[in-house]
Amino acid sequence: MINNQFKKGELYSFITGKASTAIARRLQKNFKEAGIEITIEQWSVLYHLWKEDGQSQQQLCEATFRDKPSITRLVDNLEKSKLVKRVASKNDRRSNLIFLTKEGKNLEPKTMEVANRTLNEALEGVTNGQIEIAKEVLQMVYDNLK
Amino acid sequence: MINNQFKKGELYSFITGKASTAIARRLQKNFKEAGIEITIEQWSVLYHLWKEDGQSQQQLCEATFRDKPSITRLVDNLEKSKLVKRVASKNDRRSNLIFLTKEGKNLEPKTMEVANRTLNEALEGVTNGQIEIAKEVLQMVYDNLK
DNA sequence: ATCATATAGTTGTTTATGCAACTATACAAA
DNA sequence: TTTGTATAGTTGCATAAACAACTATATGAT
């Protein structure tokens, strides 16, 4: 049992994820400055499609840790922006497969460069050892709760 | 300069804050199960008012790391729920001071108990040493970007 | 083959965020 | 006093999340 290790204020900060909010805002700002016209949430979908194109919405739910309505609407907006398109699956007619358009594919290198750069800004002055432990803790939290 | 310490997938997870999303969802679920009818975002405002009542909206912006429109609307909703009330400042007529109602004050013990319990669920199996380092890293990220 | 159940995705509603534009008040310099 | 500027807060708009209710298709048991 863990007790009282969080002083007031620290509990708040840990629960509300001020650090990840700060990263998201900076990433959005850096996208904008680089002329990349997507939201962070849309980026999170594209990120997984760049790794593997043609995933179903359900797969994208699991990959991005979002629910089905969220993915429906993110895909709606990505389709409006002509970055992806829905293709009905031939094996399972309930299922949509999401494919990147040419434009969606073209976005990858610039966007990933900005994401990597943003993370470097975020982690300025943090040692590799500290980062490893932070990653472990965040993974354990995620596994405890997901 | 920090390079390549994030393998694919880990970068995504770090940037998108899956751990803090998981904490927020669990906290919301625990509030609901305890019959506490507020959102996490409303909790984040109440949390700071419990520490110091009668703060201005501007102070709440800084405390909660939210912008002014967000606080305007969170206070709107907290007022609708009769948990706080706006009082025009006598010193500065531009400024609203936000005070807890009796009902808002009554909510504190139960709500903080749930928040602490949720954090314990999240950190099950994580050592105090790991937690200290994770807190340091998150604080450094926040300071680098805020 | 039929029926119950599970799975994939959509839609509606409420709450919240981010950004820009706006009003009102305060304050400081001329 | 007037004028310019900064600060506190609000409003409008687009995007997104959480939850419940819904449709359509698939699958497994009988």
mmCIF file with all atom_site columns, N, CA and C (backbone and C1' of nucleotides) in Angstrom, chain B residues 39 41-42 66-67 69-70 73-74 77 91-94, chain C residues 14-27:
data_model
loop_
_atom_site.group_PDB
_atom_site.id
_atom_site.type_symbol
_atom_site.label_atom_id
_atom_site.label_alt_id
_atom_site.label_comp_id
_atom_site.label_asym_id
_atom_site.label_entity_id
_atom_site.label_seq_id
_atom_site.pdbx_PDB_ins_code
_atom_site.Cartn_x
_atom_site.Cartn_y
_atom_site.Cartn_z
_atom_site.occupancy
_atom_site.B_iso_or_equiv
_atom_site.pdbx_formal_charge
_atom_site.auth_seq_id
_atom_site.auth_comp_id
_atom_site.auth_asym_id
_atom_site.auth_atom_id
_atom_site.pdbx_PDB_model_num
ATOM 1   N N     . THR B 1 39 ? -17.129 16.472 -13.245 1.00 0.00 ? 39 THR B N     1
ATOM 2   C CA    . THR B 1 39 ? -16.123 16.025 -14.204 1.00 0.00 ? 39 THR B CA    1
ATOM 3   C C     . THR B 1 39 ? -14.735 16.212 -13.593 1.00 0.00 ? 39 THR B C     1
ATOM 4   N N     . GLU B 1 41 ? -12.373 17.814 -14.899 1.00 0.00 ? 41 GLU B N     1
ATOM 5   C CA    . GLU B 1 41 ? -11.968 19.201 -15.122 1.00 0.00 ? 41 GLU B CA    1
ATOM 6   C C     . GLU B 1 41 ? -12.562 20.097 -14.040 1.00 0.00 ? 41 GLU B C     1
ATOM 7   N N     . GLN B 1 42 ? -13.807 19.830 -13.681 1.00 0.00 ? 42 GLN B N     1
ATOM 8   C CA    . GLN B 1 42 ? -14.430 20.581 -12.585 1.00 0.00 ? 42 GLN B CA    1
ATOM 9   C C     . GLN B 1 42 ? -13.693 20.280 -11.278 1.00 0.00 ? 42 GLN B C     1
ATOM 10  N N     . ARG B 1 66 ? -4.949  26.119 -17.487 1.00 0.00 ? 66 ARG B N     1
ATOM 11  C CA    . ARG B 1 66 ? -5.988  26.244 -18.516 1.00 0.00 ? 66 ARG B CA    1
ATOM 12  C C     . ARG B 1 66 ? -6.075  27.692 -18.977 1.00 0.00 ? 66 ARG B C     1
ATOM 13  N N     . ASP B 1 67 ? -6.653  27.918 -20.160 1.00 0.00 ? 67 ASP B N     1
ATOM 14  C CA    . ASP B 1 67 ? -6.791  29.287 -20.639 1.00 0.00 ? 67 ASP B CA    1
ATOM 15  C C     . ASP B 1 67 ? -8.072  29.937 -20.096 1.00 0.00 ? 67 ASP B C     1
ATOM 16  N N     . PRO B 1 69 ? -10.911 31.218 -21.516 1.00 0.00 ? 69 PRO B N     1
ATOM 17  C CA    . PRO B 1 69 ? -12.231 30.693 -21.891 1.00 0.00 ? 69 PRO B CA    1
ATOM 18  C C     . PRO B 1 69 ? -12.568 29.370 -21.199 1.00 0.00 ? 69 PRO B C     1
ATOM 19  N N     . SER B 1 70 ? -11.579 28.513 -21.034 1.00 0.00 ? 70 SER B N     1
ATOM 20  C CA    . SER B 1 70 ? -11.842 27.232 -20.364 1.00 0.00 ? 70 SER B CA    1
ATOM 21  C C     . SER B 1 70 ? -12.326 27.457 -18.937 1.00 0.00 ? 70 SER B C     1
ATOM 22  N N     . ARG B 1 73 ? -15.874 28.827 -18.705 1.00 0.00 ? 73 ARG B N     1
ATOM 23  C CA    . ARG B 1 73 ? -16.931 27.822 -18.882 1.00 0.00 ? 73 ARG B CA    1
ATOM 24  C C     . ARG B 1 73 ? -16.966 26.790 -17.765 1.00 0.00 ? 73 ARG B C     1
ATOM 25  N N     . LEU B 1 74 ? -15.818 26.450 -17.216 1.00 0.00 ? 74 LEU B N     1
ATOM 26  C CA    . LEU B 1 74 ? -15.839 25.534 -16.073 1.00 0.00 ? 74 LEU B CA    1
ATOM 27  C C     . LEU B 1 74 ? -16.547 26.196 -14.899 1.00 0.00 ? 74 LEU B C     1
ATOM 28  N N     . ASN B 1 77 ? -20.256 26.127 -15.440 1.00 0.00 ? 77 ASN B N     1
ATOM 29  C CA    . ASN B 1 77 ? -20.872 24.838 -15.135 1.00 0.00 ? 77 ASN B CA    1
ATOM 30  C C     . ASN B 1 77 ? -20.880 24.540 -13.646 1.00 0.00 ? 77 ASN B C     1
ATOM 31  N N     . ASN B 1 91 ? -11.924 45.469 -5.115  1.00 0.00 ? 91 ASN B N     1
ATOM 32  C CA    . ASN B 1 91 ? -10.710 46.217 -5.486  1.00 0.00 ? 91 ASN B CA    1
ATOM 33  C C     . ASN B 1 91 ? -10.618 46.457 -6.984  1.00 0.00 ? 91 ASN B C     1
ATOM 34  N N     . ASP B 1 92 ? -11.008 45.440 -7.752  1.00 0.00 ? 92 ASP B N     1
ATOM 35  C CA    . ASP B 1 92 ? -10.792 45.483 -9.199  1.00 0.00 ? 92 ASP B CA    1
ATOM 36  C C     . ASP B 1 92 ? -12.047 44.977 -9.879  1.00 0.00 ? 92 ASP B C     1
ATOM 37  N N     . ARG B 1 93 ? -12.778 45.922 -10.463 1.00 0.00 ? 93 ARG B N     1
ATOM 38  C CA    . ARG B 1 93 ? -14.095 45.531 -10.977 1.00 0.00 ? 93 ARG B CA    1
ATOM 39  C C     . ARG B 1 93 ? -14.022 44.676 -12.240 1.00 0.00 ? 93 ARG B C     1
ATOM 40  N N     . ARG B 1 94 ? -12.807 44.483 -12.770 1.00 0.00 ? 94 ARG B N     1
ATOM 41  C CA    . ARG B 1 94 ? -12.694 43.548 -13.902 1.00 0.00 ? 94 ARG B CA    1
ATOM 42  C C     . ARG B 1 94 ? -12.755 42.108 -13.426 1.00 0.00 ? 94 ARG B C     1
ATOM 43  P P     . DT  C 2 14 ? -28.052 17.924 -24.325 1.00 0.00 ? 14 DT  C P     1
ATOM 44  O "O5'" . DT  C 2 14 ? -26.726 17.842 -23.430 1.00 0.00 ? 14 DT  C "O5'" 1
ATOM 45  C "C5'" . DT  C 2 14 ? -26.606 16.796 -22.470 1.00 0.00 ? 14 DT  C "C5'" 1
ATOM 46  C "C4'" . DT  C 2 14 ? -25.201 16.797 -21.916 1.00 0.00 ? 14 DT  C "C4'" 1
ATOM 47  C "C3'" . DT  C 2 14 ? -24.689 18.189 -21.513 1.00 0.00 ? 14 DT  C "C3'" 1
ATOM 48  O "O3'" . DT  C 2 14 ? -24.145 18.113 -20.193 1.00 0.00 ? 14 DT  C "O3'" 1
ATOM 49  C "C1'" . DT  C 2 14 ? -23.150 17.138 -22.976 1.00 0.00 ? 14 DT  C "C1'" 1
ATOM 50  P P     . DT  C 2 15 ? -23.558 19.437 -19.482 1.00 0.00 ? 15 DT  C P     1
ATOM 51  O "O5'" . DT  C 2 15 ? -21.981 19.273 -19.696 1.00 0.00 ? 15 DT  C "O5'" 1
ATOM 52  C "C5'" . DT  C 2 15 ? -21.321 18.102 -19.219 1.00 0.00 ? 15 DT  C "C5'" 1
ATOM 53  C "C4'" . DT  C 2 15 ? -19.880 18.139 -19.645 1.00 0.00 ? 15 DT  C "C4'" 1
ATOM 54  C "C3'" . DT  C 2 15 ? -19.164 19.461 -19.334 1.00 0.00 ? 15 DT  C "C3'" 1
ATOM 55  O "O3'" . DT  C 2 15 ? -18.044 19.164 -18.521 1.00 0.00 ? 15 DT  C "O3'" 1
ATOM 56  C "C1'" . DT  C 2 15 ? -18.774 18.790 -21.581 1.00 0.00 ? 15 DT  C "C1'" 1
ATOM 57  P P     . DA  C 2 16 ? -17.105 20.344 -18.001 1.00 0.00 ? 16 DA  C P     1
ATOM 58  O "O5'" . DA  C 2 16 ? -15.964 20.471 -19.099 1.00 0.00 ? 16 DA  C "O5'" 1
ATOM 59  C "C5'" . DA  C 2 16 ? -15.031 19.413 -19.271 1.00 0.00 ? 16 DA  C "C5'" 1
ATOM 60  C "C4'" . DA  C 2 16 ? -14.169 19.713 -20.480 1.00 0.00 ? 16 DA  C "C4'" 1
ATOM 61  C "C3'" . DA  C 2 16 ? -13.457 21.060 -20.450 1.00 0.00 ? 16 DA  C "C3'" 1
ATOM 62  O "O3'" . DA  C 2 16 ? -12.068 20.829 -20.295 1.00 0.00 ? 16 DA  C "O3'" 1
ATOM 63  C "C1'" . DA  C 2 16 ? -14.345 20.551 -22.605 1.00 0.00 ? 16 DA  C "C1'" 1
ATOM 64  P P     . DT  C 2 17 ? -11.007 22.014 -20.288 1.00 0.00 ? 17 DT  C P     1
ATOM 65  O "O5'" . DT  C 2 17 ? -10.512 22.070 -21.803 1.00 0.00 ? 17 DT  C "O5'" 1
ATOM 66  C "C5'" . DT  C 2 17 ? -9.847  20.941 -22.360 1.00 0.00 ? 17 DT  C "C5'" 1
ATOM 67  C "C4'" . DT  C 2 17 ? -9.389  21.282 -23.763 1.00 0.00 ? 17 DT  C "C4'" 1
ATOM 68  C "C3'" . DT  C 2 17 ? -8.523  22.535 -23.849 1.00 0.00 ? 17 DT  C "C3'" 1
ATOM 69  O "O3'" . DT  C 2 17 ? -7.347  22.196 -24.561 1.00 0.00 ? 17 DT  C "O3'" 1
ATOM 70  C "C1'" . DT  C 2 17 ? -10.318 22.657 -25.404 1.00 0.00 ? 17 DT  C "C1'" 1
ATOM 71  P P     . DG  C 2 18 ? -6.103  23.253 -24.595 1.00 0.00 ? 18 DG  C P     1
ATOM 72  O "O5'" . DG  C 2 18 ? -6.326  24.038 -25.954 1.00 0.00 ? 18 DG  C "O5'" 1
ATOM 73  C "C5'" . DG  C 2 18 ? -6.271  23.328 -27.186 1.00 0.00 ? 18 DG  C "C5'" 1
ATOM 74  C "C4'" . DG  C 2 18 ? -6.394  24.312 -28.322 1.00 0.00 ? 18 DG  C "C4'" 1
ATOM 75  C "C3'" . DG  C 2 18 ? -5.618  25.618 -28.114 1.00 0.00 ? 18 DG  C "C3'" 1
ATOM 76  O "O3'" . DG  C 2 18 ? -4.997  25.955 -29.344 1.00 0.00 ? 18 DG  C "O3'" 1
ATOM 77  C "C1'" . DG  C 2 18 ? -7.908  26.102 -28.471 1.00 0.00 ? 18 DG  C "C1'" 1
ATOM 78  P P     . DC  C 2 19 ? -3.875  27.084 -29.439 1.00 0.00 ? 19 DC  C P     1
ATOM 79  O "O5'" . DC  C 2 19 ? -4.618  28.246 -30.238 1.00 0.00 ? 19 DC  C "O5'" 1
ATOM 80  C "C5'" . DC  C 2 19 ? -5.242  27.944 -31.497 1.00 0.00 ? 19 DC  C "C5'" 1
ATOM 81  C "C4'" . DC  C 2 19 ? -6.248  29.011 -31.821 1.00 0.00 ? 19 DC  C "C4'" 1
ATOM 82  C "C3'" . DC  C 2 19 ? -5.753  30.440 -31.576 1.00 0.00 ? 19 DC  C "C3'" 1
ATOM 83  O "O3'" . DC  C 2 19 ? -5.632  31.095 -32.825 1.00 0.00 ? 19 DC  C "O3'" 1
ATOM 84  C "C1'" . DC  C 2 19 ? -8.006  30.134 -30.898 1.00 0.00 ? 19 DC  C "C1'" 1
ATOM 85  P P     . DA  C 2 20 ? -4.975  32.589 -32.903 1.00 0.00 ? 20 DA  C P     1
ATOM 86  O "O5'" . DA  C 2 20 ? -6.230  33.492 -33.323 1.00 0.00 ? 20 DA  C "O5'" 1
ATOM 87  C "C5'" . DA  C 2 20 ? -7.258  32.923 -34.123 1.00 0.00 ? 20 DA  C "C5'" 1
ATOM 88  C "C4'" . DA  C 2 20 ? -8.464  33.836 -34.116 1.00 0.00 ? 20 DA  C "C4'" 1
ATOM 89  C "C3'" . DA  C 2 20 ? -8.121  35.323 -33.992 1.00 0.00 ? 20 DA  C "C3'" 1
ATOM 90  O "O3'" . DA  C 2 20 ? -8.963  36.058 -34.863 1.00 0.00 ? 20 DA  C "O3'" 1
ATOM 91  C "C1'" . DA  C 2 20 ? -9.571  34.703 -32.251 1.00 0.00 ? 20 DA  C "C1'" 1
ATOM 92  P P     . DA  C 2 21 ? -8.775  37.655 -35.057 1.00 0.00 ? 21 DA  C P     1
ATOM 93  O "O5'" . DA  C 2 21 ? -10.089 38.236 -34.367 1.00 0.00 ? 21 DA  C "O5'" 1
ATOM 94  C "C5'" . DA  C 2 21 ? -11.348 37.658 -34.700 1.00 0.00 ? 21 DA  C "C5'" 1
ATOM 95  C "C4'" . DA  C 2 21 ? -12.404 38.199 -33.748 1.00 0.00 ? 21 DA  C "C4'" 1
ATOM 96  C "C3'" . DA  C 2 21 ? -12.302 39.711 -33.510 1.00 0.00 ? 21 DA  C "C3'" 1
ATOM 97  O "O3'" . DA  C 2 21 ? -13.612 40.270 -33.582 1.00 0.00 ? 21 DA  C "O3'" 1
ATOM 98  C "C1'" . DA  C 2 21 ? -12.321 38.571 -31.460 1.00 0.00 ? 21 DA  C "C1'" 1
ATOM 99  P P     . DC  C 2 22 ? -13.833 41.857 -33.621 1.00 0.00 ? 22 DC  C P     1
ATOM 100 O "O5'" . DC  C 2 22 ? -14.337 42.154 -32.129 1.00 0.00 ? 22 DC  C "O5'" 1
ATOM 101 C "C5'" . DC  C 2 22 ? -15.605 41.640 -31.732 1.00 0.00 ? 22 DC  C "C5'" 1
ATOM 102 C "C4'" . DC  C 2 22 ? -15.704 41.609 -30.225 1.00 0.00 ? 22 DC  C "C4'" 1
ATOM 103 C "C3'" . DC  C 2 22 ? -15.532 42.954 -29.525 1.00 0.00 ? 22 DC  C "C3'" 1
ATOM 104 O "O3'" . DC  C 2 22 ? -16.772 43.634 -29.442 1.00 0.00 ? 22 DC  C "O3'" 1
ATOM 105 C "C1'" . DC  C 2 22 ? -14.617 41.111 -28.296 1.00 0.00 ? 22 DC  C "C1'" 1
ATOM 106 P P     . DT  C 2 23 ? -16.813 45.160 -28.792 1.00 0.00 ? 23 DT  C P     1
ATOM 107 O "O5'" . DT  C 2 23 ? -16.952 44.904 -27.227 1.00 0.00 ? 23 DT  C "O5'" 1
ATOM 108 C "C5'" . DT  C 2 23 ? -18.016 44.103 -26.717 1.00 0.00 ? 23 DT  C "C5'" 1
ATOM 109 C "C4'" . DT  C 2 23 ? -17.971 44.156 -25.201 1.00 0.00 ? 23 DT  C "C4'" 1
ATOM 110 C "C3'" . DT  C 2 23 ? -17.891 45.575 -24.637 1.00 0.00 ? 23 DT  C "C3'" 1
ATOM 111 O "O3'" . DT  C 2 23 ? -18.793 45.687 -23.550 1.00 0.00 ? 23 DT  C "O3'" 1
ATOM 112 C "C1'" . DT  C 2 23 ? -16.070 44.287 -23.846 1.00 0.00 ? 23 DT  C "C1'" 1
ATOM 113 P P     . DA  C 2 24 ? -18.995 47.134 -22.808 1.00 0.00 ? 24 DA  C P     1
ATOM 114 O "O5'" . DA  C 2 24 ? -18.041 46.995 -21.539 1.00 0.00 ? 24 DA  C "O5'" 1
ATOM 115 C "C5'" . DA  C 2 24 ? -18.228 45.893 -20.657 1.00 0.00 ? 24 DA  C "C5'" 1
ATOM 116 C "C4'" . DA  C 2 24 ? -17.196 45.987 -19.555 1.00 0.00 ? 24 DA  C "C4'" 1
ATOM 117 C "C3'" . DA  C 2 24 ? -16.986 47.401 -19.013 1.00 0.00 ? 24 DA  C "C3'" 1
ATOM 118 O "O3'" . DA  C 2 24 ? -16.964 47.323 -17.597 1.00 0.00 ? 24 DA  C "O3'" 1
ATOM 119 C "C1'" . DA  C 2 24 ? -14.922 46.483 -19.685 1.00 0.00 ? 24 DA  C "C1'" 1
ATOM 120 P P     . DT  C 2 25 ? -17.034 48.678 -16.705 1.00 0.00 ? 25 DT  C P     1
ATOM 121 O "O5'" . DT  C 2 25 ? -15.592 48.644 -16.019 1.00 0.00 ? 25 DT  C "O5'" 1
ATOM 122 C "C5'" . DT  C 2 25 ? -15.220 47.474 -15.322 1.00 0.00 ? 25 DT  C "C5'" 1
ATOM 123 C "C4'" . DT  C 2 25 ? -13.726 47.489 -15.143 1.00 0.00 ? 25 DT  C "C4'" 1
ATOM 124 C "C3'" . DT  C 2 25 ? -13.190 48.730 -14.440 1.00 0.00 ? 25 DT  C "C3'" 1
ATOM 125 O "O3'" . DT  C 2 25 ? -12.568 48.280 -13.250 1.00 0.00 ? 25 DT  C "O3'" 1
ATOM 126 C "C1'" . DT  C 2 25 ? -11.876 48.158 -16.325 1.00 0.00 ? 25 DT  C "C1'" 1
ATOM 127 P P     . DA  C 2 26 ? -11.903 49.353 -12.252 1.00 0.00 ? 26 DA  C P     1
ATOM 128 O "O5'" . DA  C 2 26 ? -10.373 49.319 -12.695 1.00 0.00 ? 26 DA  C "O5'" 1
ATOM 129 C "C5'" . DA  C 2 26 ? -9.652  48.106 -12.552 1.00 0.00 ? 26 DA  C "C5'" 1
ATOM 130 C "C4'" . DA  C 2 26 ? -8.217  48.326 -12.985 1.00 0.00 ? 26 DA  C "C4'" 1
ATOM 131 C "C3'" . DA  C 2 26 ? -7.512  49.492 -12.302 1.00 0.00 ? 26 DA  C "C3'" 1
ATOM 132 O "O3'" . DA  C 2 26 ? -6.301  48.970 -11.782 1.00 0.00 ? 26 DA  C "O3'" 1
ATOM 133 C "C1'" . DA  C 2 26 ? -7.283  49.646 -14.662 1.00 0.00 ? 26 DA  C "C1'" 1
ATOM 134 P P     . DC  C 2 27 ? -5.340  49.887 -10.855 1.00 0.00 ? 27 DC  C P     1
ATOM 135 O "O5'" . DC  C 2 27 ? -4.240  50.409 -11.876 1.00 0.00 ? 27 DC  C "O5'" 1
ATOM 136 C "C5'" . DC  C 2 27 ? -3.653  49.503 -12.811 1.00 0.00 ? 27 DC  C "C5'" 1
ATOM 137 C "C4'" . DC  C 2 27 ? -2.774  50.284 -13.755 1.00 0.00 ? 27 DC  C "C4'" 1
ATOM 138 C "C3'" . DC  C 2 27 ? -2.128  51.527 -13.131 1.00 0.00 ? 27 DC  C "C3'" 1
ATOM 139 O "O3'" . DC  C 2 27 ? -0.780  51.566 -13.568 1.00 0.00 ? 27 DC  C "O3'" 1
ATOM 140 C "C1'" . DC  C 2 27 ? -3.217  52.114 -15.100 1.00 0.00 ? 27 DC  C "C1'" 1
#
